[in-house]
Short mmCIF file of C-alpha atoms in Angstrom, two decimals:
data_model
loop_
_atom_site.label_atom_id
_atom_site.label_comp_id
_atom_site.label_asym_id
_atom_site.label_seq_id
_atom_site.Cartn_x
_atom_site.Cartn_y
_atom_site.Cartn_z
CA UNK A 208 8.30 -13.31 8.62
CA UNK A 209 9.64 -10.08 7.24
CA UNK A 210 10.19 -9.58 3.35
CA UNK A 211 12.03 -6.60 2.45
CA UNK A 212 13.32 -5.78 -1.09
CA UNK A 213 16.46 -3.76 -1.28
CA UNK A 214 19.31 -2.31 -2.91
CA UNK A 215 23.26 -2.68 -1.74
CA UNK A 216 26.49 -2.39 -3.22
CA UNK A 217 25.90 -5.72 -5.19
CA UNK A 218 22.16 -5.04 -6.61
CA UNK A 219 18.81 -5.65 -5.80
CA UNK A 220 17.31 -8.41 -4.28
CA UNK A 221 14.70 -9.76 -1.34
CA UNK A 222 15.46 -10.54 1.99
CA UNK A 223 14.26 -11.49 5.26
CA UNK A 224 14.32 -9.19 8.32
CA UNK A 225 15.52 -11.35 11.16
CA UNK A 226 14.46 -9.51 15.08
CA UNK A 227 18.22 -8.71 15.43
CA UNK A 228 17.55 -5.77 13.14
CA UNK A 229 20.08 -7.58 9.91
CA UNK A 230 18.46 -8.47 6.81
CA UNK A 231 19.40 -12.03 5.30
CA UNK A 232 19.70 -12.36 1.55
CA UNK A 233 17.40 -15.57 0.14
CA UNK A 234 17.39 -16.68 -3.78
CA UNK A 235 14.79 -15.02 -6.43
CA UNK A 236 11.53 -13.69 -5.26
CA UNK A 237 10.07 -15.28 -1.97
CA UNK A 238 7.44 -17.02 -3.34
CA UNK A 239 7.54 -20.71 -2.66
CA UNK A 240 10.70 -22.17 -0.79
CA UNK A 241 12.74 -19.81 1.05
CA UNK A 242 16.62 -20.19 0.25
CA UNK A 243 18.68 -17.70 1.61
CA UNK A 244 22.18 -17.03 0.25
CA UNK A 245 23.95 -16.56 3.41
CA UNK A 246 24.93 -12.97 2.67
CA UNK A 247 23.69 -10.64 5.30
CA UNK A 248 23.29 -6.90 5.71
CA UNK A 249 22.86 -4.54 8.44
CA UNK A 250 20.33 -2.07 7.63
CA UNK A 251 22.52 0.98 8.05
CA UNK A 252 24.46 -0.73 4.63
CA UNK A 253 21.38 -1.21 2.23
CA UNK A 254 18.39 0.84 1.08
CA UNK A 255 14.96 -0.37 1.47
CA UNK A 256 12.81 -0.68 -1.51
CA UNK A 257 9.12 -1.25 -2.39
CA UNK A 258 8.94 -4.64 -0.72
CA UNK A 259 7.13 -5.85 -4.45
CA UNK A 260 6.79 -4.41 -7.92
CA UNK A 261 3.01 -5.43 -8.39
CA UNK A 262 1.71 -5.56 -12.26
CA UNK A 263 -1.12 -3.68 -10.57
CA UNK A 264 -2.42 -2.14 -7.23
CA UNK A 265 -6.05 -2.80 -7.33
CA UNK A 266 -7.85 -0.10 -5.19
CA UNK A 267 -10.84 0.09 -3.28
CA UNK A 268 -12.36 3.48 -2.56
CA UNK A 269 -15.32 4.17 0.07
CA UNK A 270 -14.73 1.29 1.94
CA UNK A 271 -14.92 2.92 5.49
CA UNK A 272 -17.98 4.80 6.37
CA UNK A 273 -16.61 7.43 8.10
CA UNK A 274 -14.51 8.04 5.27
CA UNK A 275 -17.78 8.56 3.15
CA UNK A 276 -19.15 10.79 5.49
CA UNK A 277 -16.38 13.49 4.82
CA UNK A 278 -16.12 12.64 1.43
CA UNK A 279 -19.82 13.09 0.64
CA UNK A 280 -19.72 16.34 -1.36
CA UNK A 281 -17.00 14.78 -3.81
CA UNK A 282 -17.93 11.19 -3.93
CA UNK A 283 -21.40 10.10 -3.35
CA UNK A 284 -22.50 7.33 -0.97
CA UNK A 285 -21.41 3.85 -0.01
CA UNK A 286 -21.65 1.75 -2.89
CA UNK A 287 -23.37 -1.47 -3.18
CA UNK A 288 -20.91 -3.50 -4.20
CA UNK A 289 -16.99 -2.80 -3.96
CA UNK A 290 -16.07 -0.04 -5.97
CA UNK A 291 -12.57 -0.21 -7.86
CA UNK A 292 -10.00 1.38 -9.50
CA UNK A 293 -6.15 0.98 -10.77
CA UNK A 294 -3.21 2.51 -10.14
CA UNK A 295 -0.12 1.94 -12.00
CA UNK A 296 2.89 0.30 -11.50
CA UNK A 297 4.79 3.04 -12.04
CA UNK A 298 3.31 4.91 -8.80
CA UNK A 299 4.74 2.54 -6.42
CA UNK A 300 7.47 4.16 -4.37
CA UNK A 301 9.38 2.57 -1.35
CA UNK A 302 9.70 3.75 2.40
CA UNK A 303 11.61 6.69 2.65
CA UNK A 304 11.23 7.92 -1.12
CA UNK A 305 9.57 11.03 -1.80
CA UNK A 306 6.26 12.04 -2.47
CA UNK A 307 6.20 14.23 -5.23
CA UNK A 308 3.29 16.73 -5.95
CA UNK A 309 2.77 17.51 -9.22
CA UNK A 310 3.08 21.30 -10.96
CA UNK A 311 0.26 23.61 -10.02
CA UNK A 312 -1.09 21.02 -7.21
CA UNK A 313 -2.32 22.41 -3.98
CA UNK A 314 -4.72 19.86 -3.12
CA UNK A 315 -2.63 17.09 -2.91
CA UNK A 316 -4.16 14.42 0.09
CA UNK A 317 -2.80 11.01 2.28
CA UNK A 318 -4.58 8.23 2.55
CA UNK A 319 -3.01 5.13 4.19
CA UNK A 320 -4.65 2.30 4.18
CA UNK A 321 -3.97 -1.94 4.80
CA UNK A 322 -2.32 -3.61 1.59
CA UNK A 323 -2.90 -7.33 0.30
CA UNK A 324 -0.07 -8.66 -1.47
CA UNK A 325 -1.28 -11.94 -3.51
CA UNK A 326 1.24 -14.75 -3.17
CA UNK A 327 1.89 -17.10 -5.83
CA UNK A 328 -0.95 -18.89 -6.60
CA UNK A 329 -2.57 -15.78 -7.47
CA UNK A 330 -6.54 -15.92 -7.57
CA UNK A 331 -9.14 -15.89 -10.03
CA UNK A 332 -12.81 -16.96 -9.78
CA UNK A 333 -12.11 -17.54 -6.03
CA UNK A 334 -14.67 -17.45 -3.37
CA UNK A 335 -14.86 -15.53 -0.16
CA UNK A 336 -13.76 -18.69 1.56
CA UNK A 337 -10.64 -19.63 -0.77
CA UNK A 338 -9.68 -16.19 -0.83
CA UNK A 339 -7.28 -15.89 2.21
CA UNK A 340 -5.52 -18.70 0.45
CA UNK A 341 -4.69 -16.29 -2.08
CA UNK A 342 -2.82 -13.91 0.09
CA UNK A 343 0.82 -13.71 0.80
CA UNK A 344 0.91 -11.31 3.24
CA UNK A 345 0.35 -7.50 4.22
CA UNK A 346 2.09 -4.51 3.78
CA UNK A 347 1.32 -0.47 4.35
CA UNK A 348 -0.02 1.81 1.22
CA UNK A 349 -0.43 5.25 1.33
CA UNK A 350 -3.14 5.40 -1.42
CA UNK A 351 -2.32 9.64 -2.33
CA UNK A 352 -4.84 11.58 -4.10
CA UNK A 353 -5.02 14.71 -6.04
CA UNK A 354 -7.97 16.04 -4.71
CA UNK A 355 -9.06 18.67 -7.33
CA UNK A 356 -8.16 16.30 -10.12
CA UNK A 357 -10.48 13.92 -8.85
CA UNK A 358 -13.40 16.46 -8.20
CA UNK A 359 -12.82 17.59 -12.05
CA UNK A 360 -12.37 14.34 -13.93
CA UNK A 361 -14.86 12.31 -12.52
CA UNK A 362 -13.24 9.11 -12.41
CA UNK A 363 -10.22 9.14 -10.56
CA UNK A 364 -7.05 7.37 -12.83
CA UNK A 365 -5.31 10.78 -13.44
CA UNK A 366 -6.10 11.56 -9.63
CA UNK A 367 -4.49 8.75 -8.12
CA UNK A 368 -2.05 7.93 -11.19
CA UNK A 369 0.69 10.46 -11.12
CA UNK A 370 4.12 8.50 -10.57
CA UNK A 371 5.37 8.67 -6.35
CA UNK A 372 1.18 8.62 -5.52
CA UNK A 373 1.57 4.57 -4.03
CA UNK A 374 4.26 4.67 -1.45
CA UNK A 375 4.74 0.75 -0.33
CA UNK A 376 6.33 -1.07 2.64
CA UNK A 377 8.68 -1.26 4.96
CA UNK A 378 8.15 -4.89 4.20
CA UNK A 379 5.90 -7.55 3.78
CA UNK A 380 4.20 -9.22 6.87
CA UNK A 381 3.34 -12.80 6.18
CA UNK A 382 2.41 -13.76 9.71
CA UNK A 383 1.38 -11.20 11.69
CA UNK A 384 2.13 -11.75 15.40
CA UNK A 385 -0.38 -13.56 17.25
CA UNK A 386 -3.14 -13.57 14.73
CA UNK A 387 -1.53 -15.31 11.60
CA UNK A 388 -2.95 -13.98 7.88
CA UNK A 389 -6.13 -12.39 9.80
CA UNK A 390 -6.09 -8.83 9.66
CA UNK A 391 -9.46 -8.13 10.80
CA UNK A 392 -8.73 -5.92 13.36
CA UNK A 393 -6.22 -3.97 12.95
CA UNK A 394 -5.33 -0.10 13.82
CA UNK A 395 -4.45 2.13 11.23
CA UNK A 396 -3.16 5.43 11.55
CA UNK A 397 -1.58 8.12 9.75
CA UNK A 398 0.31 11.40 10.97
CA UNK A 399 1.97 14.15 9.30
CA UNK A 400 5.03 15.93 10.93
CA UNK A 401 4.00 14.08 14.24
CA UNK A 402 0.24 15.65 14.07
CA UNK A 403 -2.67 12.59 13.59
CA UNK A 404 -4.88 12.73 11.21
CA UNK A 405 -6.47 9.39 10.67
CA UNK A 406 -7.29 6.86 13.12
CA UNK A 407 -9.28 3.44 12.02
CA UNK A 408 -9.43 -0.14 12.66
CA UNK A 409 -10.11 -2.70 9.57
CA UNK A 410 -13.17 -3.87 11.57
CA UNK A 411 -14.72 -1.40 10.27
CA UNK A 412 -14.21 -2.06 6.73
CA UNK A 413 -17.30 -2.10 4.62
CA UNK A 414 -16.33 -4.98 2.44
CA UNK A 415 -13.83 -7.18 4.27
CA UNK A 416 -10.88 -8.54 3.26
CA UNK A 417 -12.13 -12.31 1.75
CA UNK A 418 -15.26 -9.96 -0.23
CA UNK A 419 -12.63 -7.97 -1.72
CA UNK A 420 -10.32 -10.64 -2.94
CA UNK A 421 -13.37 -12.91 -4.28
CA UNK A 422 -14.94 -9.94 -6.30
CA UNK A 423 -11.91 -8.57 -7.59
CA UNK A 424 -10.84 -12.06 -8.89
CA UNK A 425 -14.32 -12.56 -11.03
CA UNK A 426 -13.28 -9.42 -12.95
CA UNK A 427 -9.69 -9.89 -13.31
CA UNK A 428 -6.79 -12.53 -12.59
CA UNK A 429 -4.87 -11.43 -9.29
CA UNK A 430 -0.98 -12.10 -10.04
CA UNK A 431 1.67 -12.99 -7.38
CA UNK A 432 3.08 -9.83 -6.26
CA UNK A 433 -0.10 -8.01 -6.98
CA UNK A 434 -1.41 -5.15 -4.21
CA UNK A 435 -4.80 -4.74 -2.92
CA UNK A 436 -5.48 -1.17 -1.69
CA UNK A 437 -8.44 -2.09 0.96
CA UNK A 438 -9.50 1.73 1.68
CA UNK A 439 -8.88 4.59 4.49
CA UNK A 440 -9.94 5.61 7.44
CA UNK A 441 -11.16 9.32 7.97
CA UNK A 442 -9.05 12.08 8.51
CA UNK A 443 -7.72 12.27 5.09
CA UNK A 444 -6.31 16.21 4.11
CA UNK A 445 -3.53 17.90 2.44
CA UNK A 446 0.03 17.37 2.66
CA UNK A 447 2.43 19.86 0.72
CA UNK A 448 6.55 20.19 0.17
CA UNK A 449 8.62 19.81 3.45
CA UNK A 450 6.22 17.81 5.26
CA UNK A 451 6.82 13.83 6.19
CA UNK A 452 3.83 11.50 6.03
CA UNK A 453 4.18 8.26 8.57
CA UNK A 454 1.56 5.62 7.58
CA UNK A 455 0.88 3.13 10.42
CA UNK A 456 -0.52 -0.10 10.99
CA UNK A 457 -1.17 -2.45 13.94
CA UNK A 458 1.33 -5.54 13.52
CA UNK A 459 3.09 -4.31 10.39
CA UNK A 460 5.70 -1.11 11.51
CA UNK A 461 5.50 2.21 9.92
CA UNK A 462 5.96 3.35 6.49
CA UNK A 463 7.19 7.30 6.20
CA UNK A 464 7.71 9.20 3.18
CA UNK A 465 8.79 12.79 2.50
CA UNK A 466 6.93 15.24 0.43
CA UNK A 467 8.66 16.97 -2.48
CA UNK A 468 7.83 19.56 -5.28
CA UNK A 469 7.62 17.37 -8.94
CA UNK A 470 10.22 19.80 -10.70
CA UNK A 471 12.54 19.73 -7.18
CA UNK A 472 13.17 15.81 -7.80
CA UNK A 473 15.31 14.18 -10.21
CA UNK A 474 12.95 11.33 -12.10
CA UNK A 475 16.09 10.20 -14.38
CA UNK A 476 16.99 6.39 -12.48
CA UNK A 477 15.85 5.72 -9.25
CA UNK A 478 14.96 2.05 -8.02
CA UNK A 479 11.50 1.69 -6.71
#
């Protein structure tokens, strides 16, 4: 099942997108029992959103080794144990929003990468085995990075913080098609005006999925709606104004964004 969050003439709300290509309003949020409204839209008539509003995208970094291996210079060696940081709430963008790079940036980097959304029983203290319990489903993040910022602050919140730097979605897969809530295995890639960059499969994640979820939860209390950012691939580089970033993943569509200069983009309103 599909779970999209979007905004039409009549406000915002979730829905579910059925394989004829409409979405079908349900009641609330989608955790729990699924009632749906009986409105429907096509998707020519609404405008996708974030497919959540997490209270905070927990983010794993060096969590593919090939990803370490270019990143040596700036970022050490694979850590021992998962190695996390936050991004805000108010970074999350939707598919199709804007990237924005901030004043003076030039070093301004993709990285897409598998999202976790927690479902609604959340998780804390949880064990690798009890984890997948946890999860609600999967989604695309694009975890961006200001590359220079990171190399001179060393830690990375102001790096990875700016608002636009977590582009989410299309939707929210909570059964992906033939393998259920396992996403083990999937391919992950990311291009930029057509060109690929980054090319990966979550096999080769240092600390999988269940670790992640387990360790996070014994430091703080995973809340429904909450984003795991699991890592990327290689292939990571700039992106600049004009360009269009298309974040890909095996089972779960495509999310694209555009890239925009800060001061070129109106901040005043919006829905995320």
């Amino acid at each position: 099942m599909r779970i999209v969050r979007f905004a039409s003439p009549q406000g915002m709300s979730f829905g579910v997108l059925d394989g004829d290509g409409q979405v079908a309003q349900i009641e609330g949020h989608p955790f729990g029992q699924i009632s749906f409204t009986g409105a429907r839209y096509e998707q020519a008539d609404i405008r996708l959103l974030s497919p959540i509003l997490p209270s905070k995208v927990v983010c794993v970094g060096k969590n593919y080794a090939d990803h370490i291996a270019e990143m040596k210079g700036l970022t050490g060696d694979a850590p021992k144990e998962p190695l996390l940081f936050l991004k805000p709430s108010t970074s999350v963008i939707g598919p199709g929003d804007a990237i924005r790079i901030p004043a003076g940036s030039t070093n301004v980097h993709h990285e897409a990468e598998l999202a976790v959304v927690i479902g609604a029983r959340g998780a804390r203290n949880v064990s690798p085995e009890q984890a997948l319990s946890s999860v609600f489903g999967y989604t695309i993040g694009n975890d961006v990075t200001e590359r220079d910022m990171q190399r001179s602050d060393g830690q990375w919140t102001r790096a990875k913080g700016f608002d636009s730097f977590c582009p989410l979605g299309p939707w929210i897969e909570t059964d992906l098609p033939g393998v259920g809530l396992d996403a083990a295995d999937l391919e992950v890639t990311c291009t930029v005006d057509g060109e690929r960059r980054q090319h990966g499969r979550t096999s080769s994640l240092i600390f999988g999925i269940p670790t992640l979820i387990s360790y996070i939860s014994r430091v703080m209390t995973l809340l429904p709606g909450d984003v795991v950012l699991t890592g990327t691939p290689a292939g990571v580089g700039p992106i600049r104004a004009g360009q269009r970033v298309e974040c890909t993943i095996e089972g779960l569509g495509t999310l694209a964004n555009s890239v925009a200069d800060a001061d070129a983009v109106s901040t005043a309103g919006g829905a995320r």
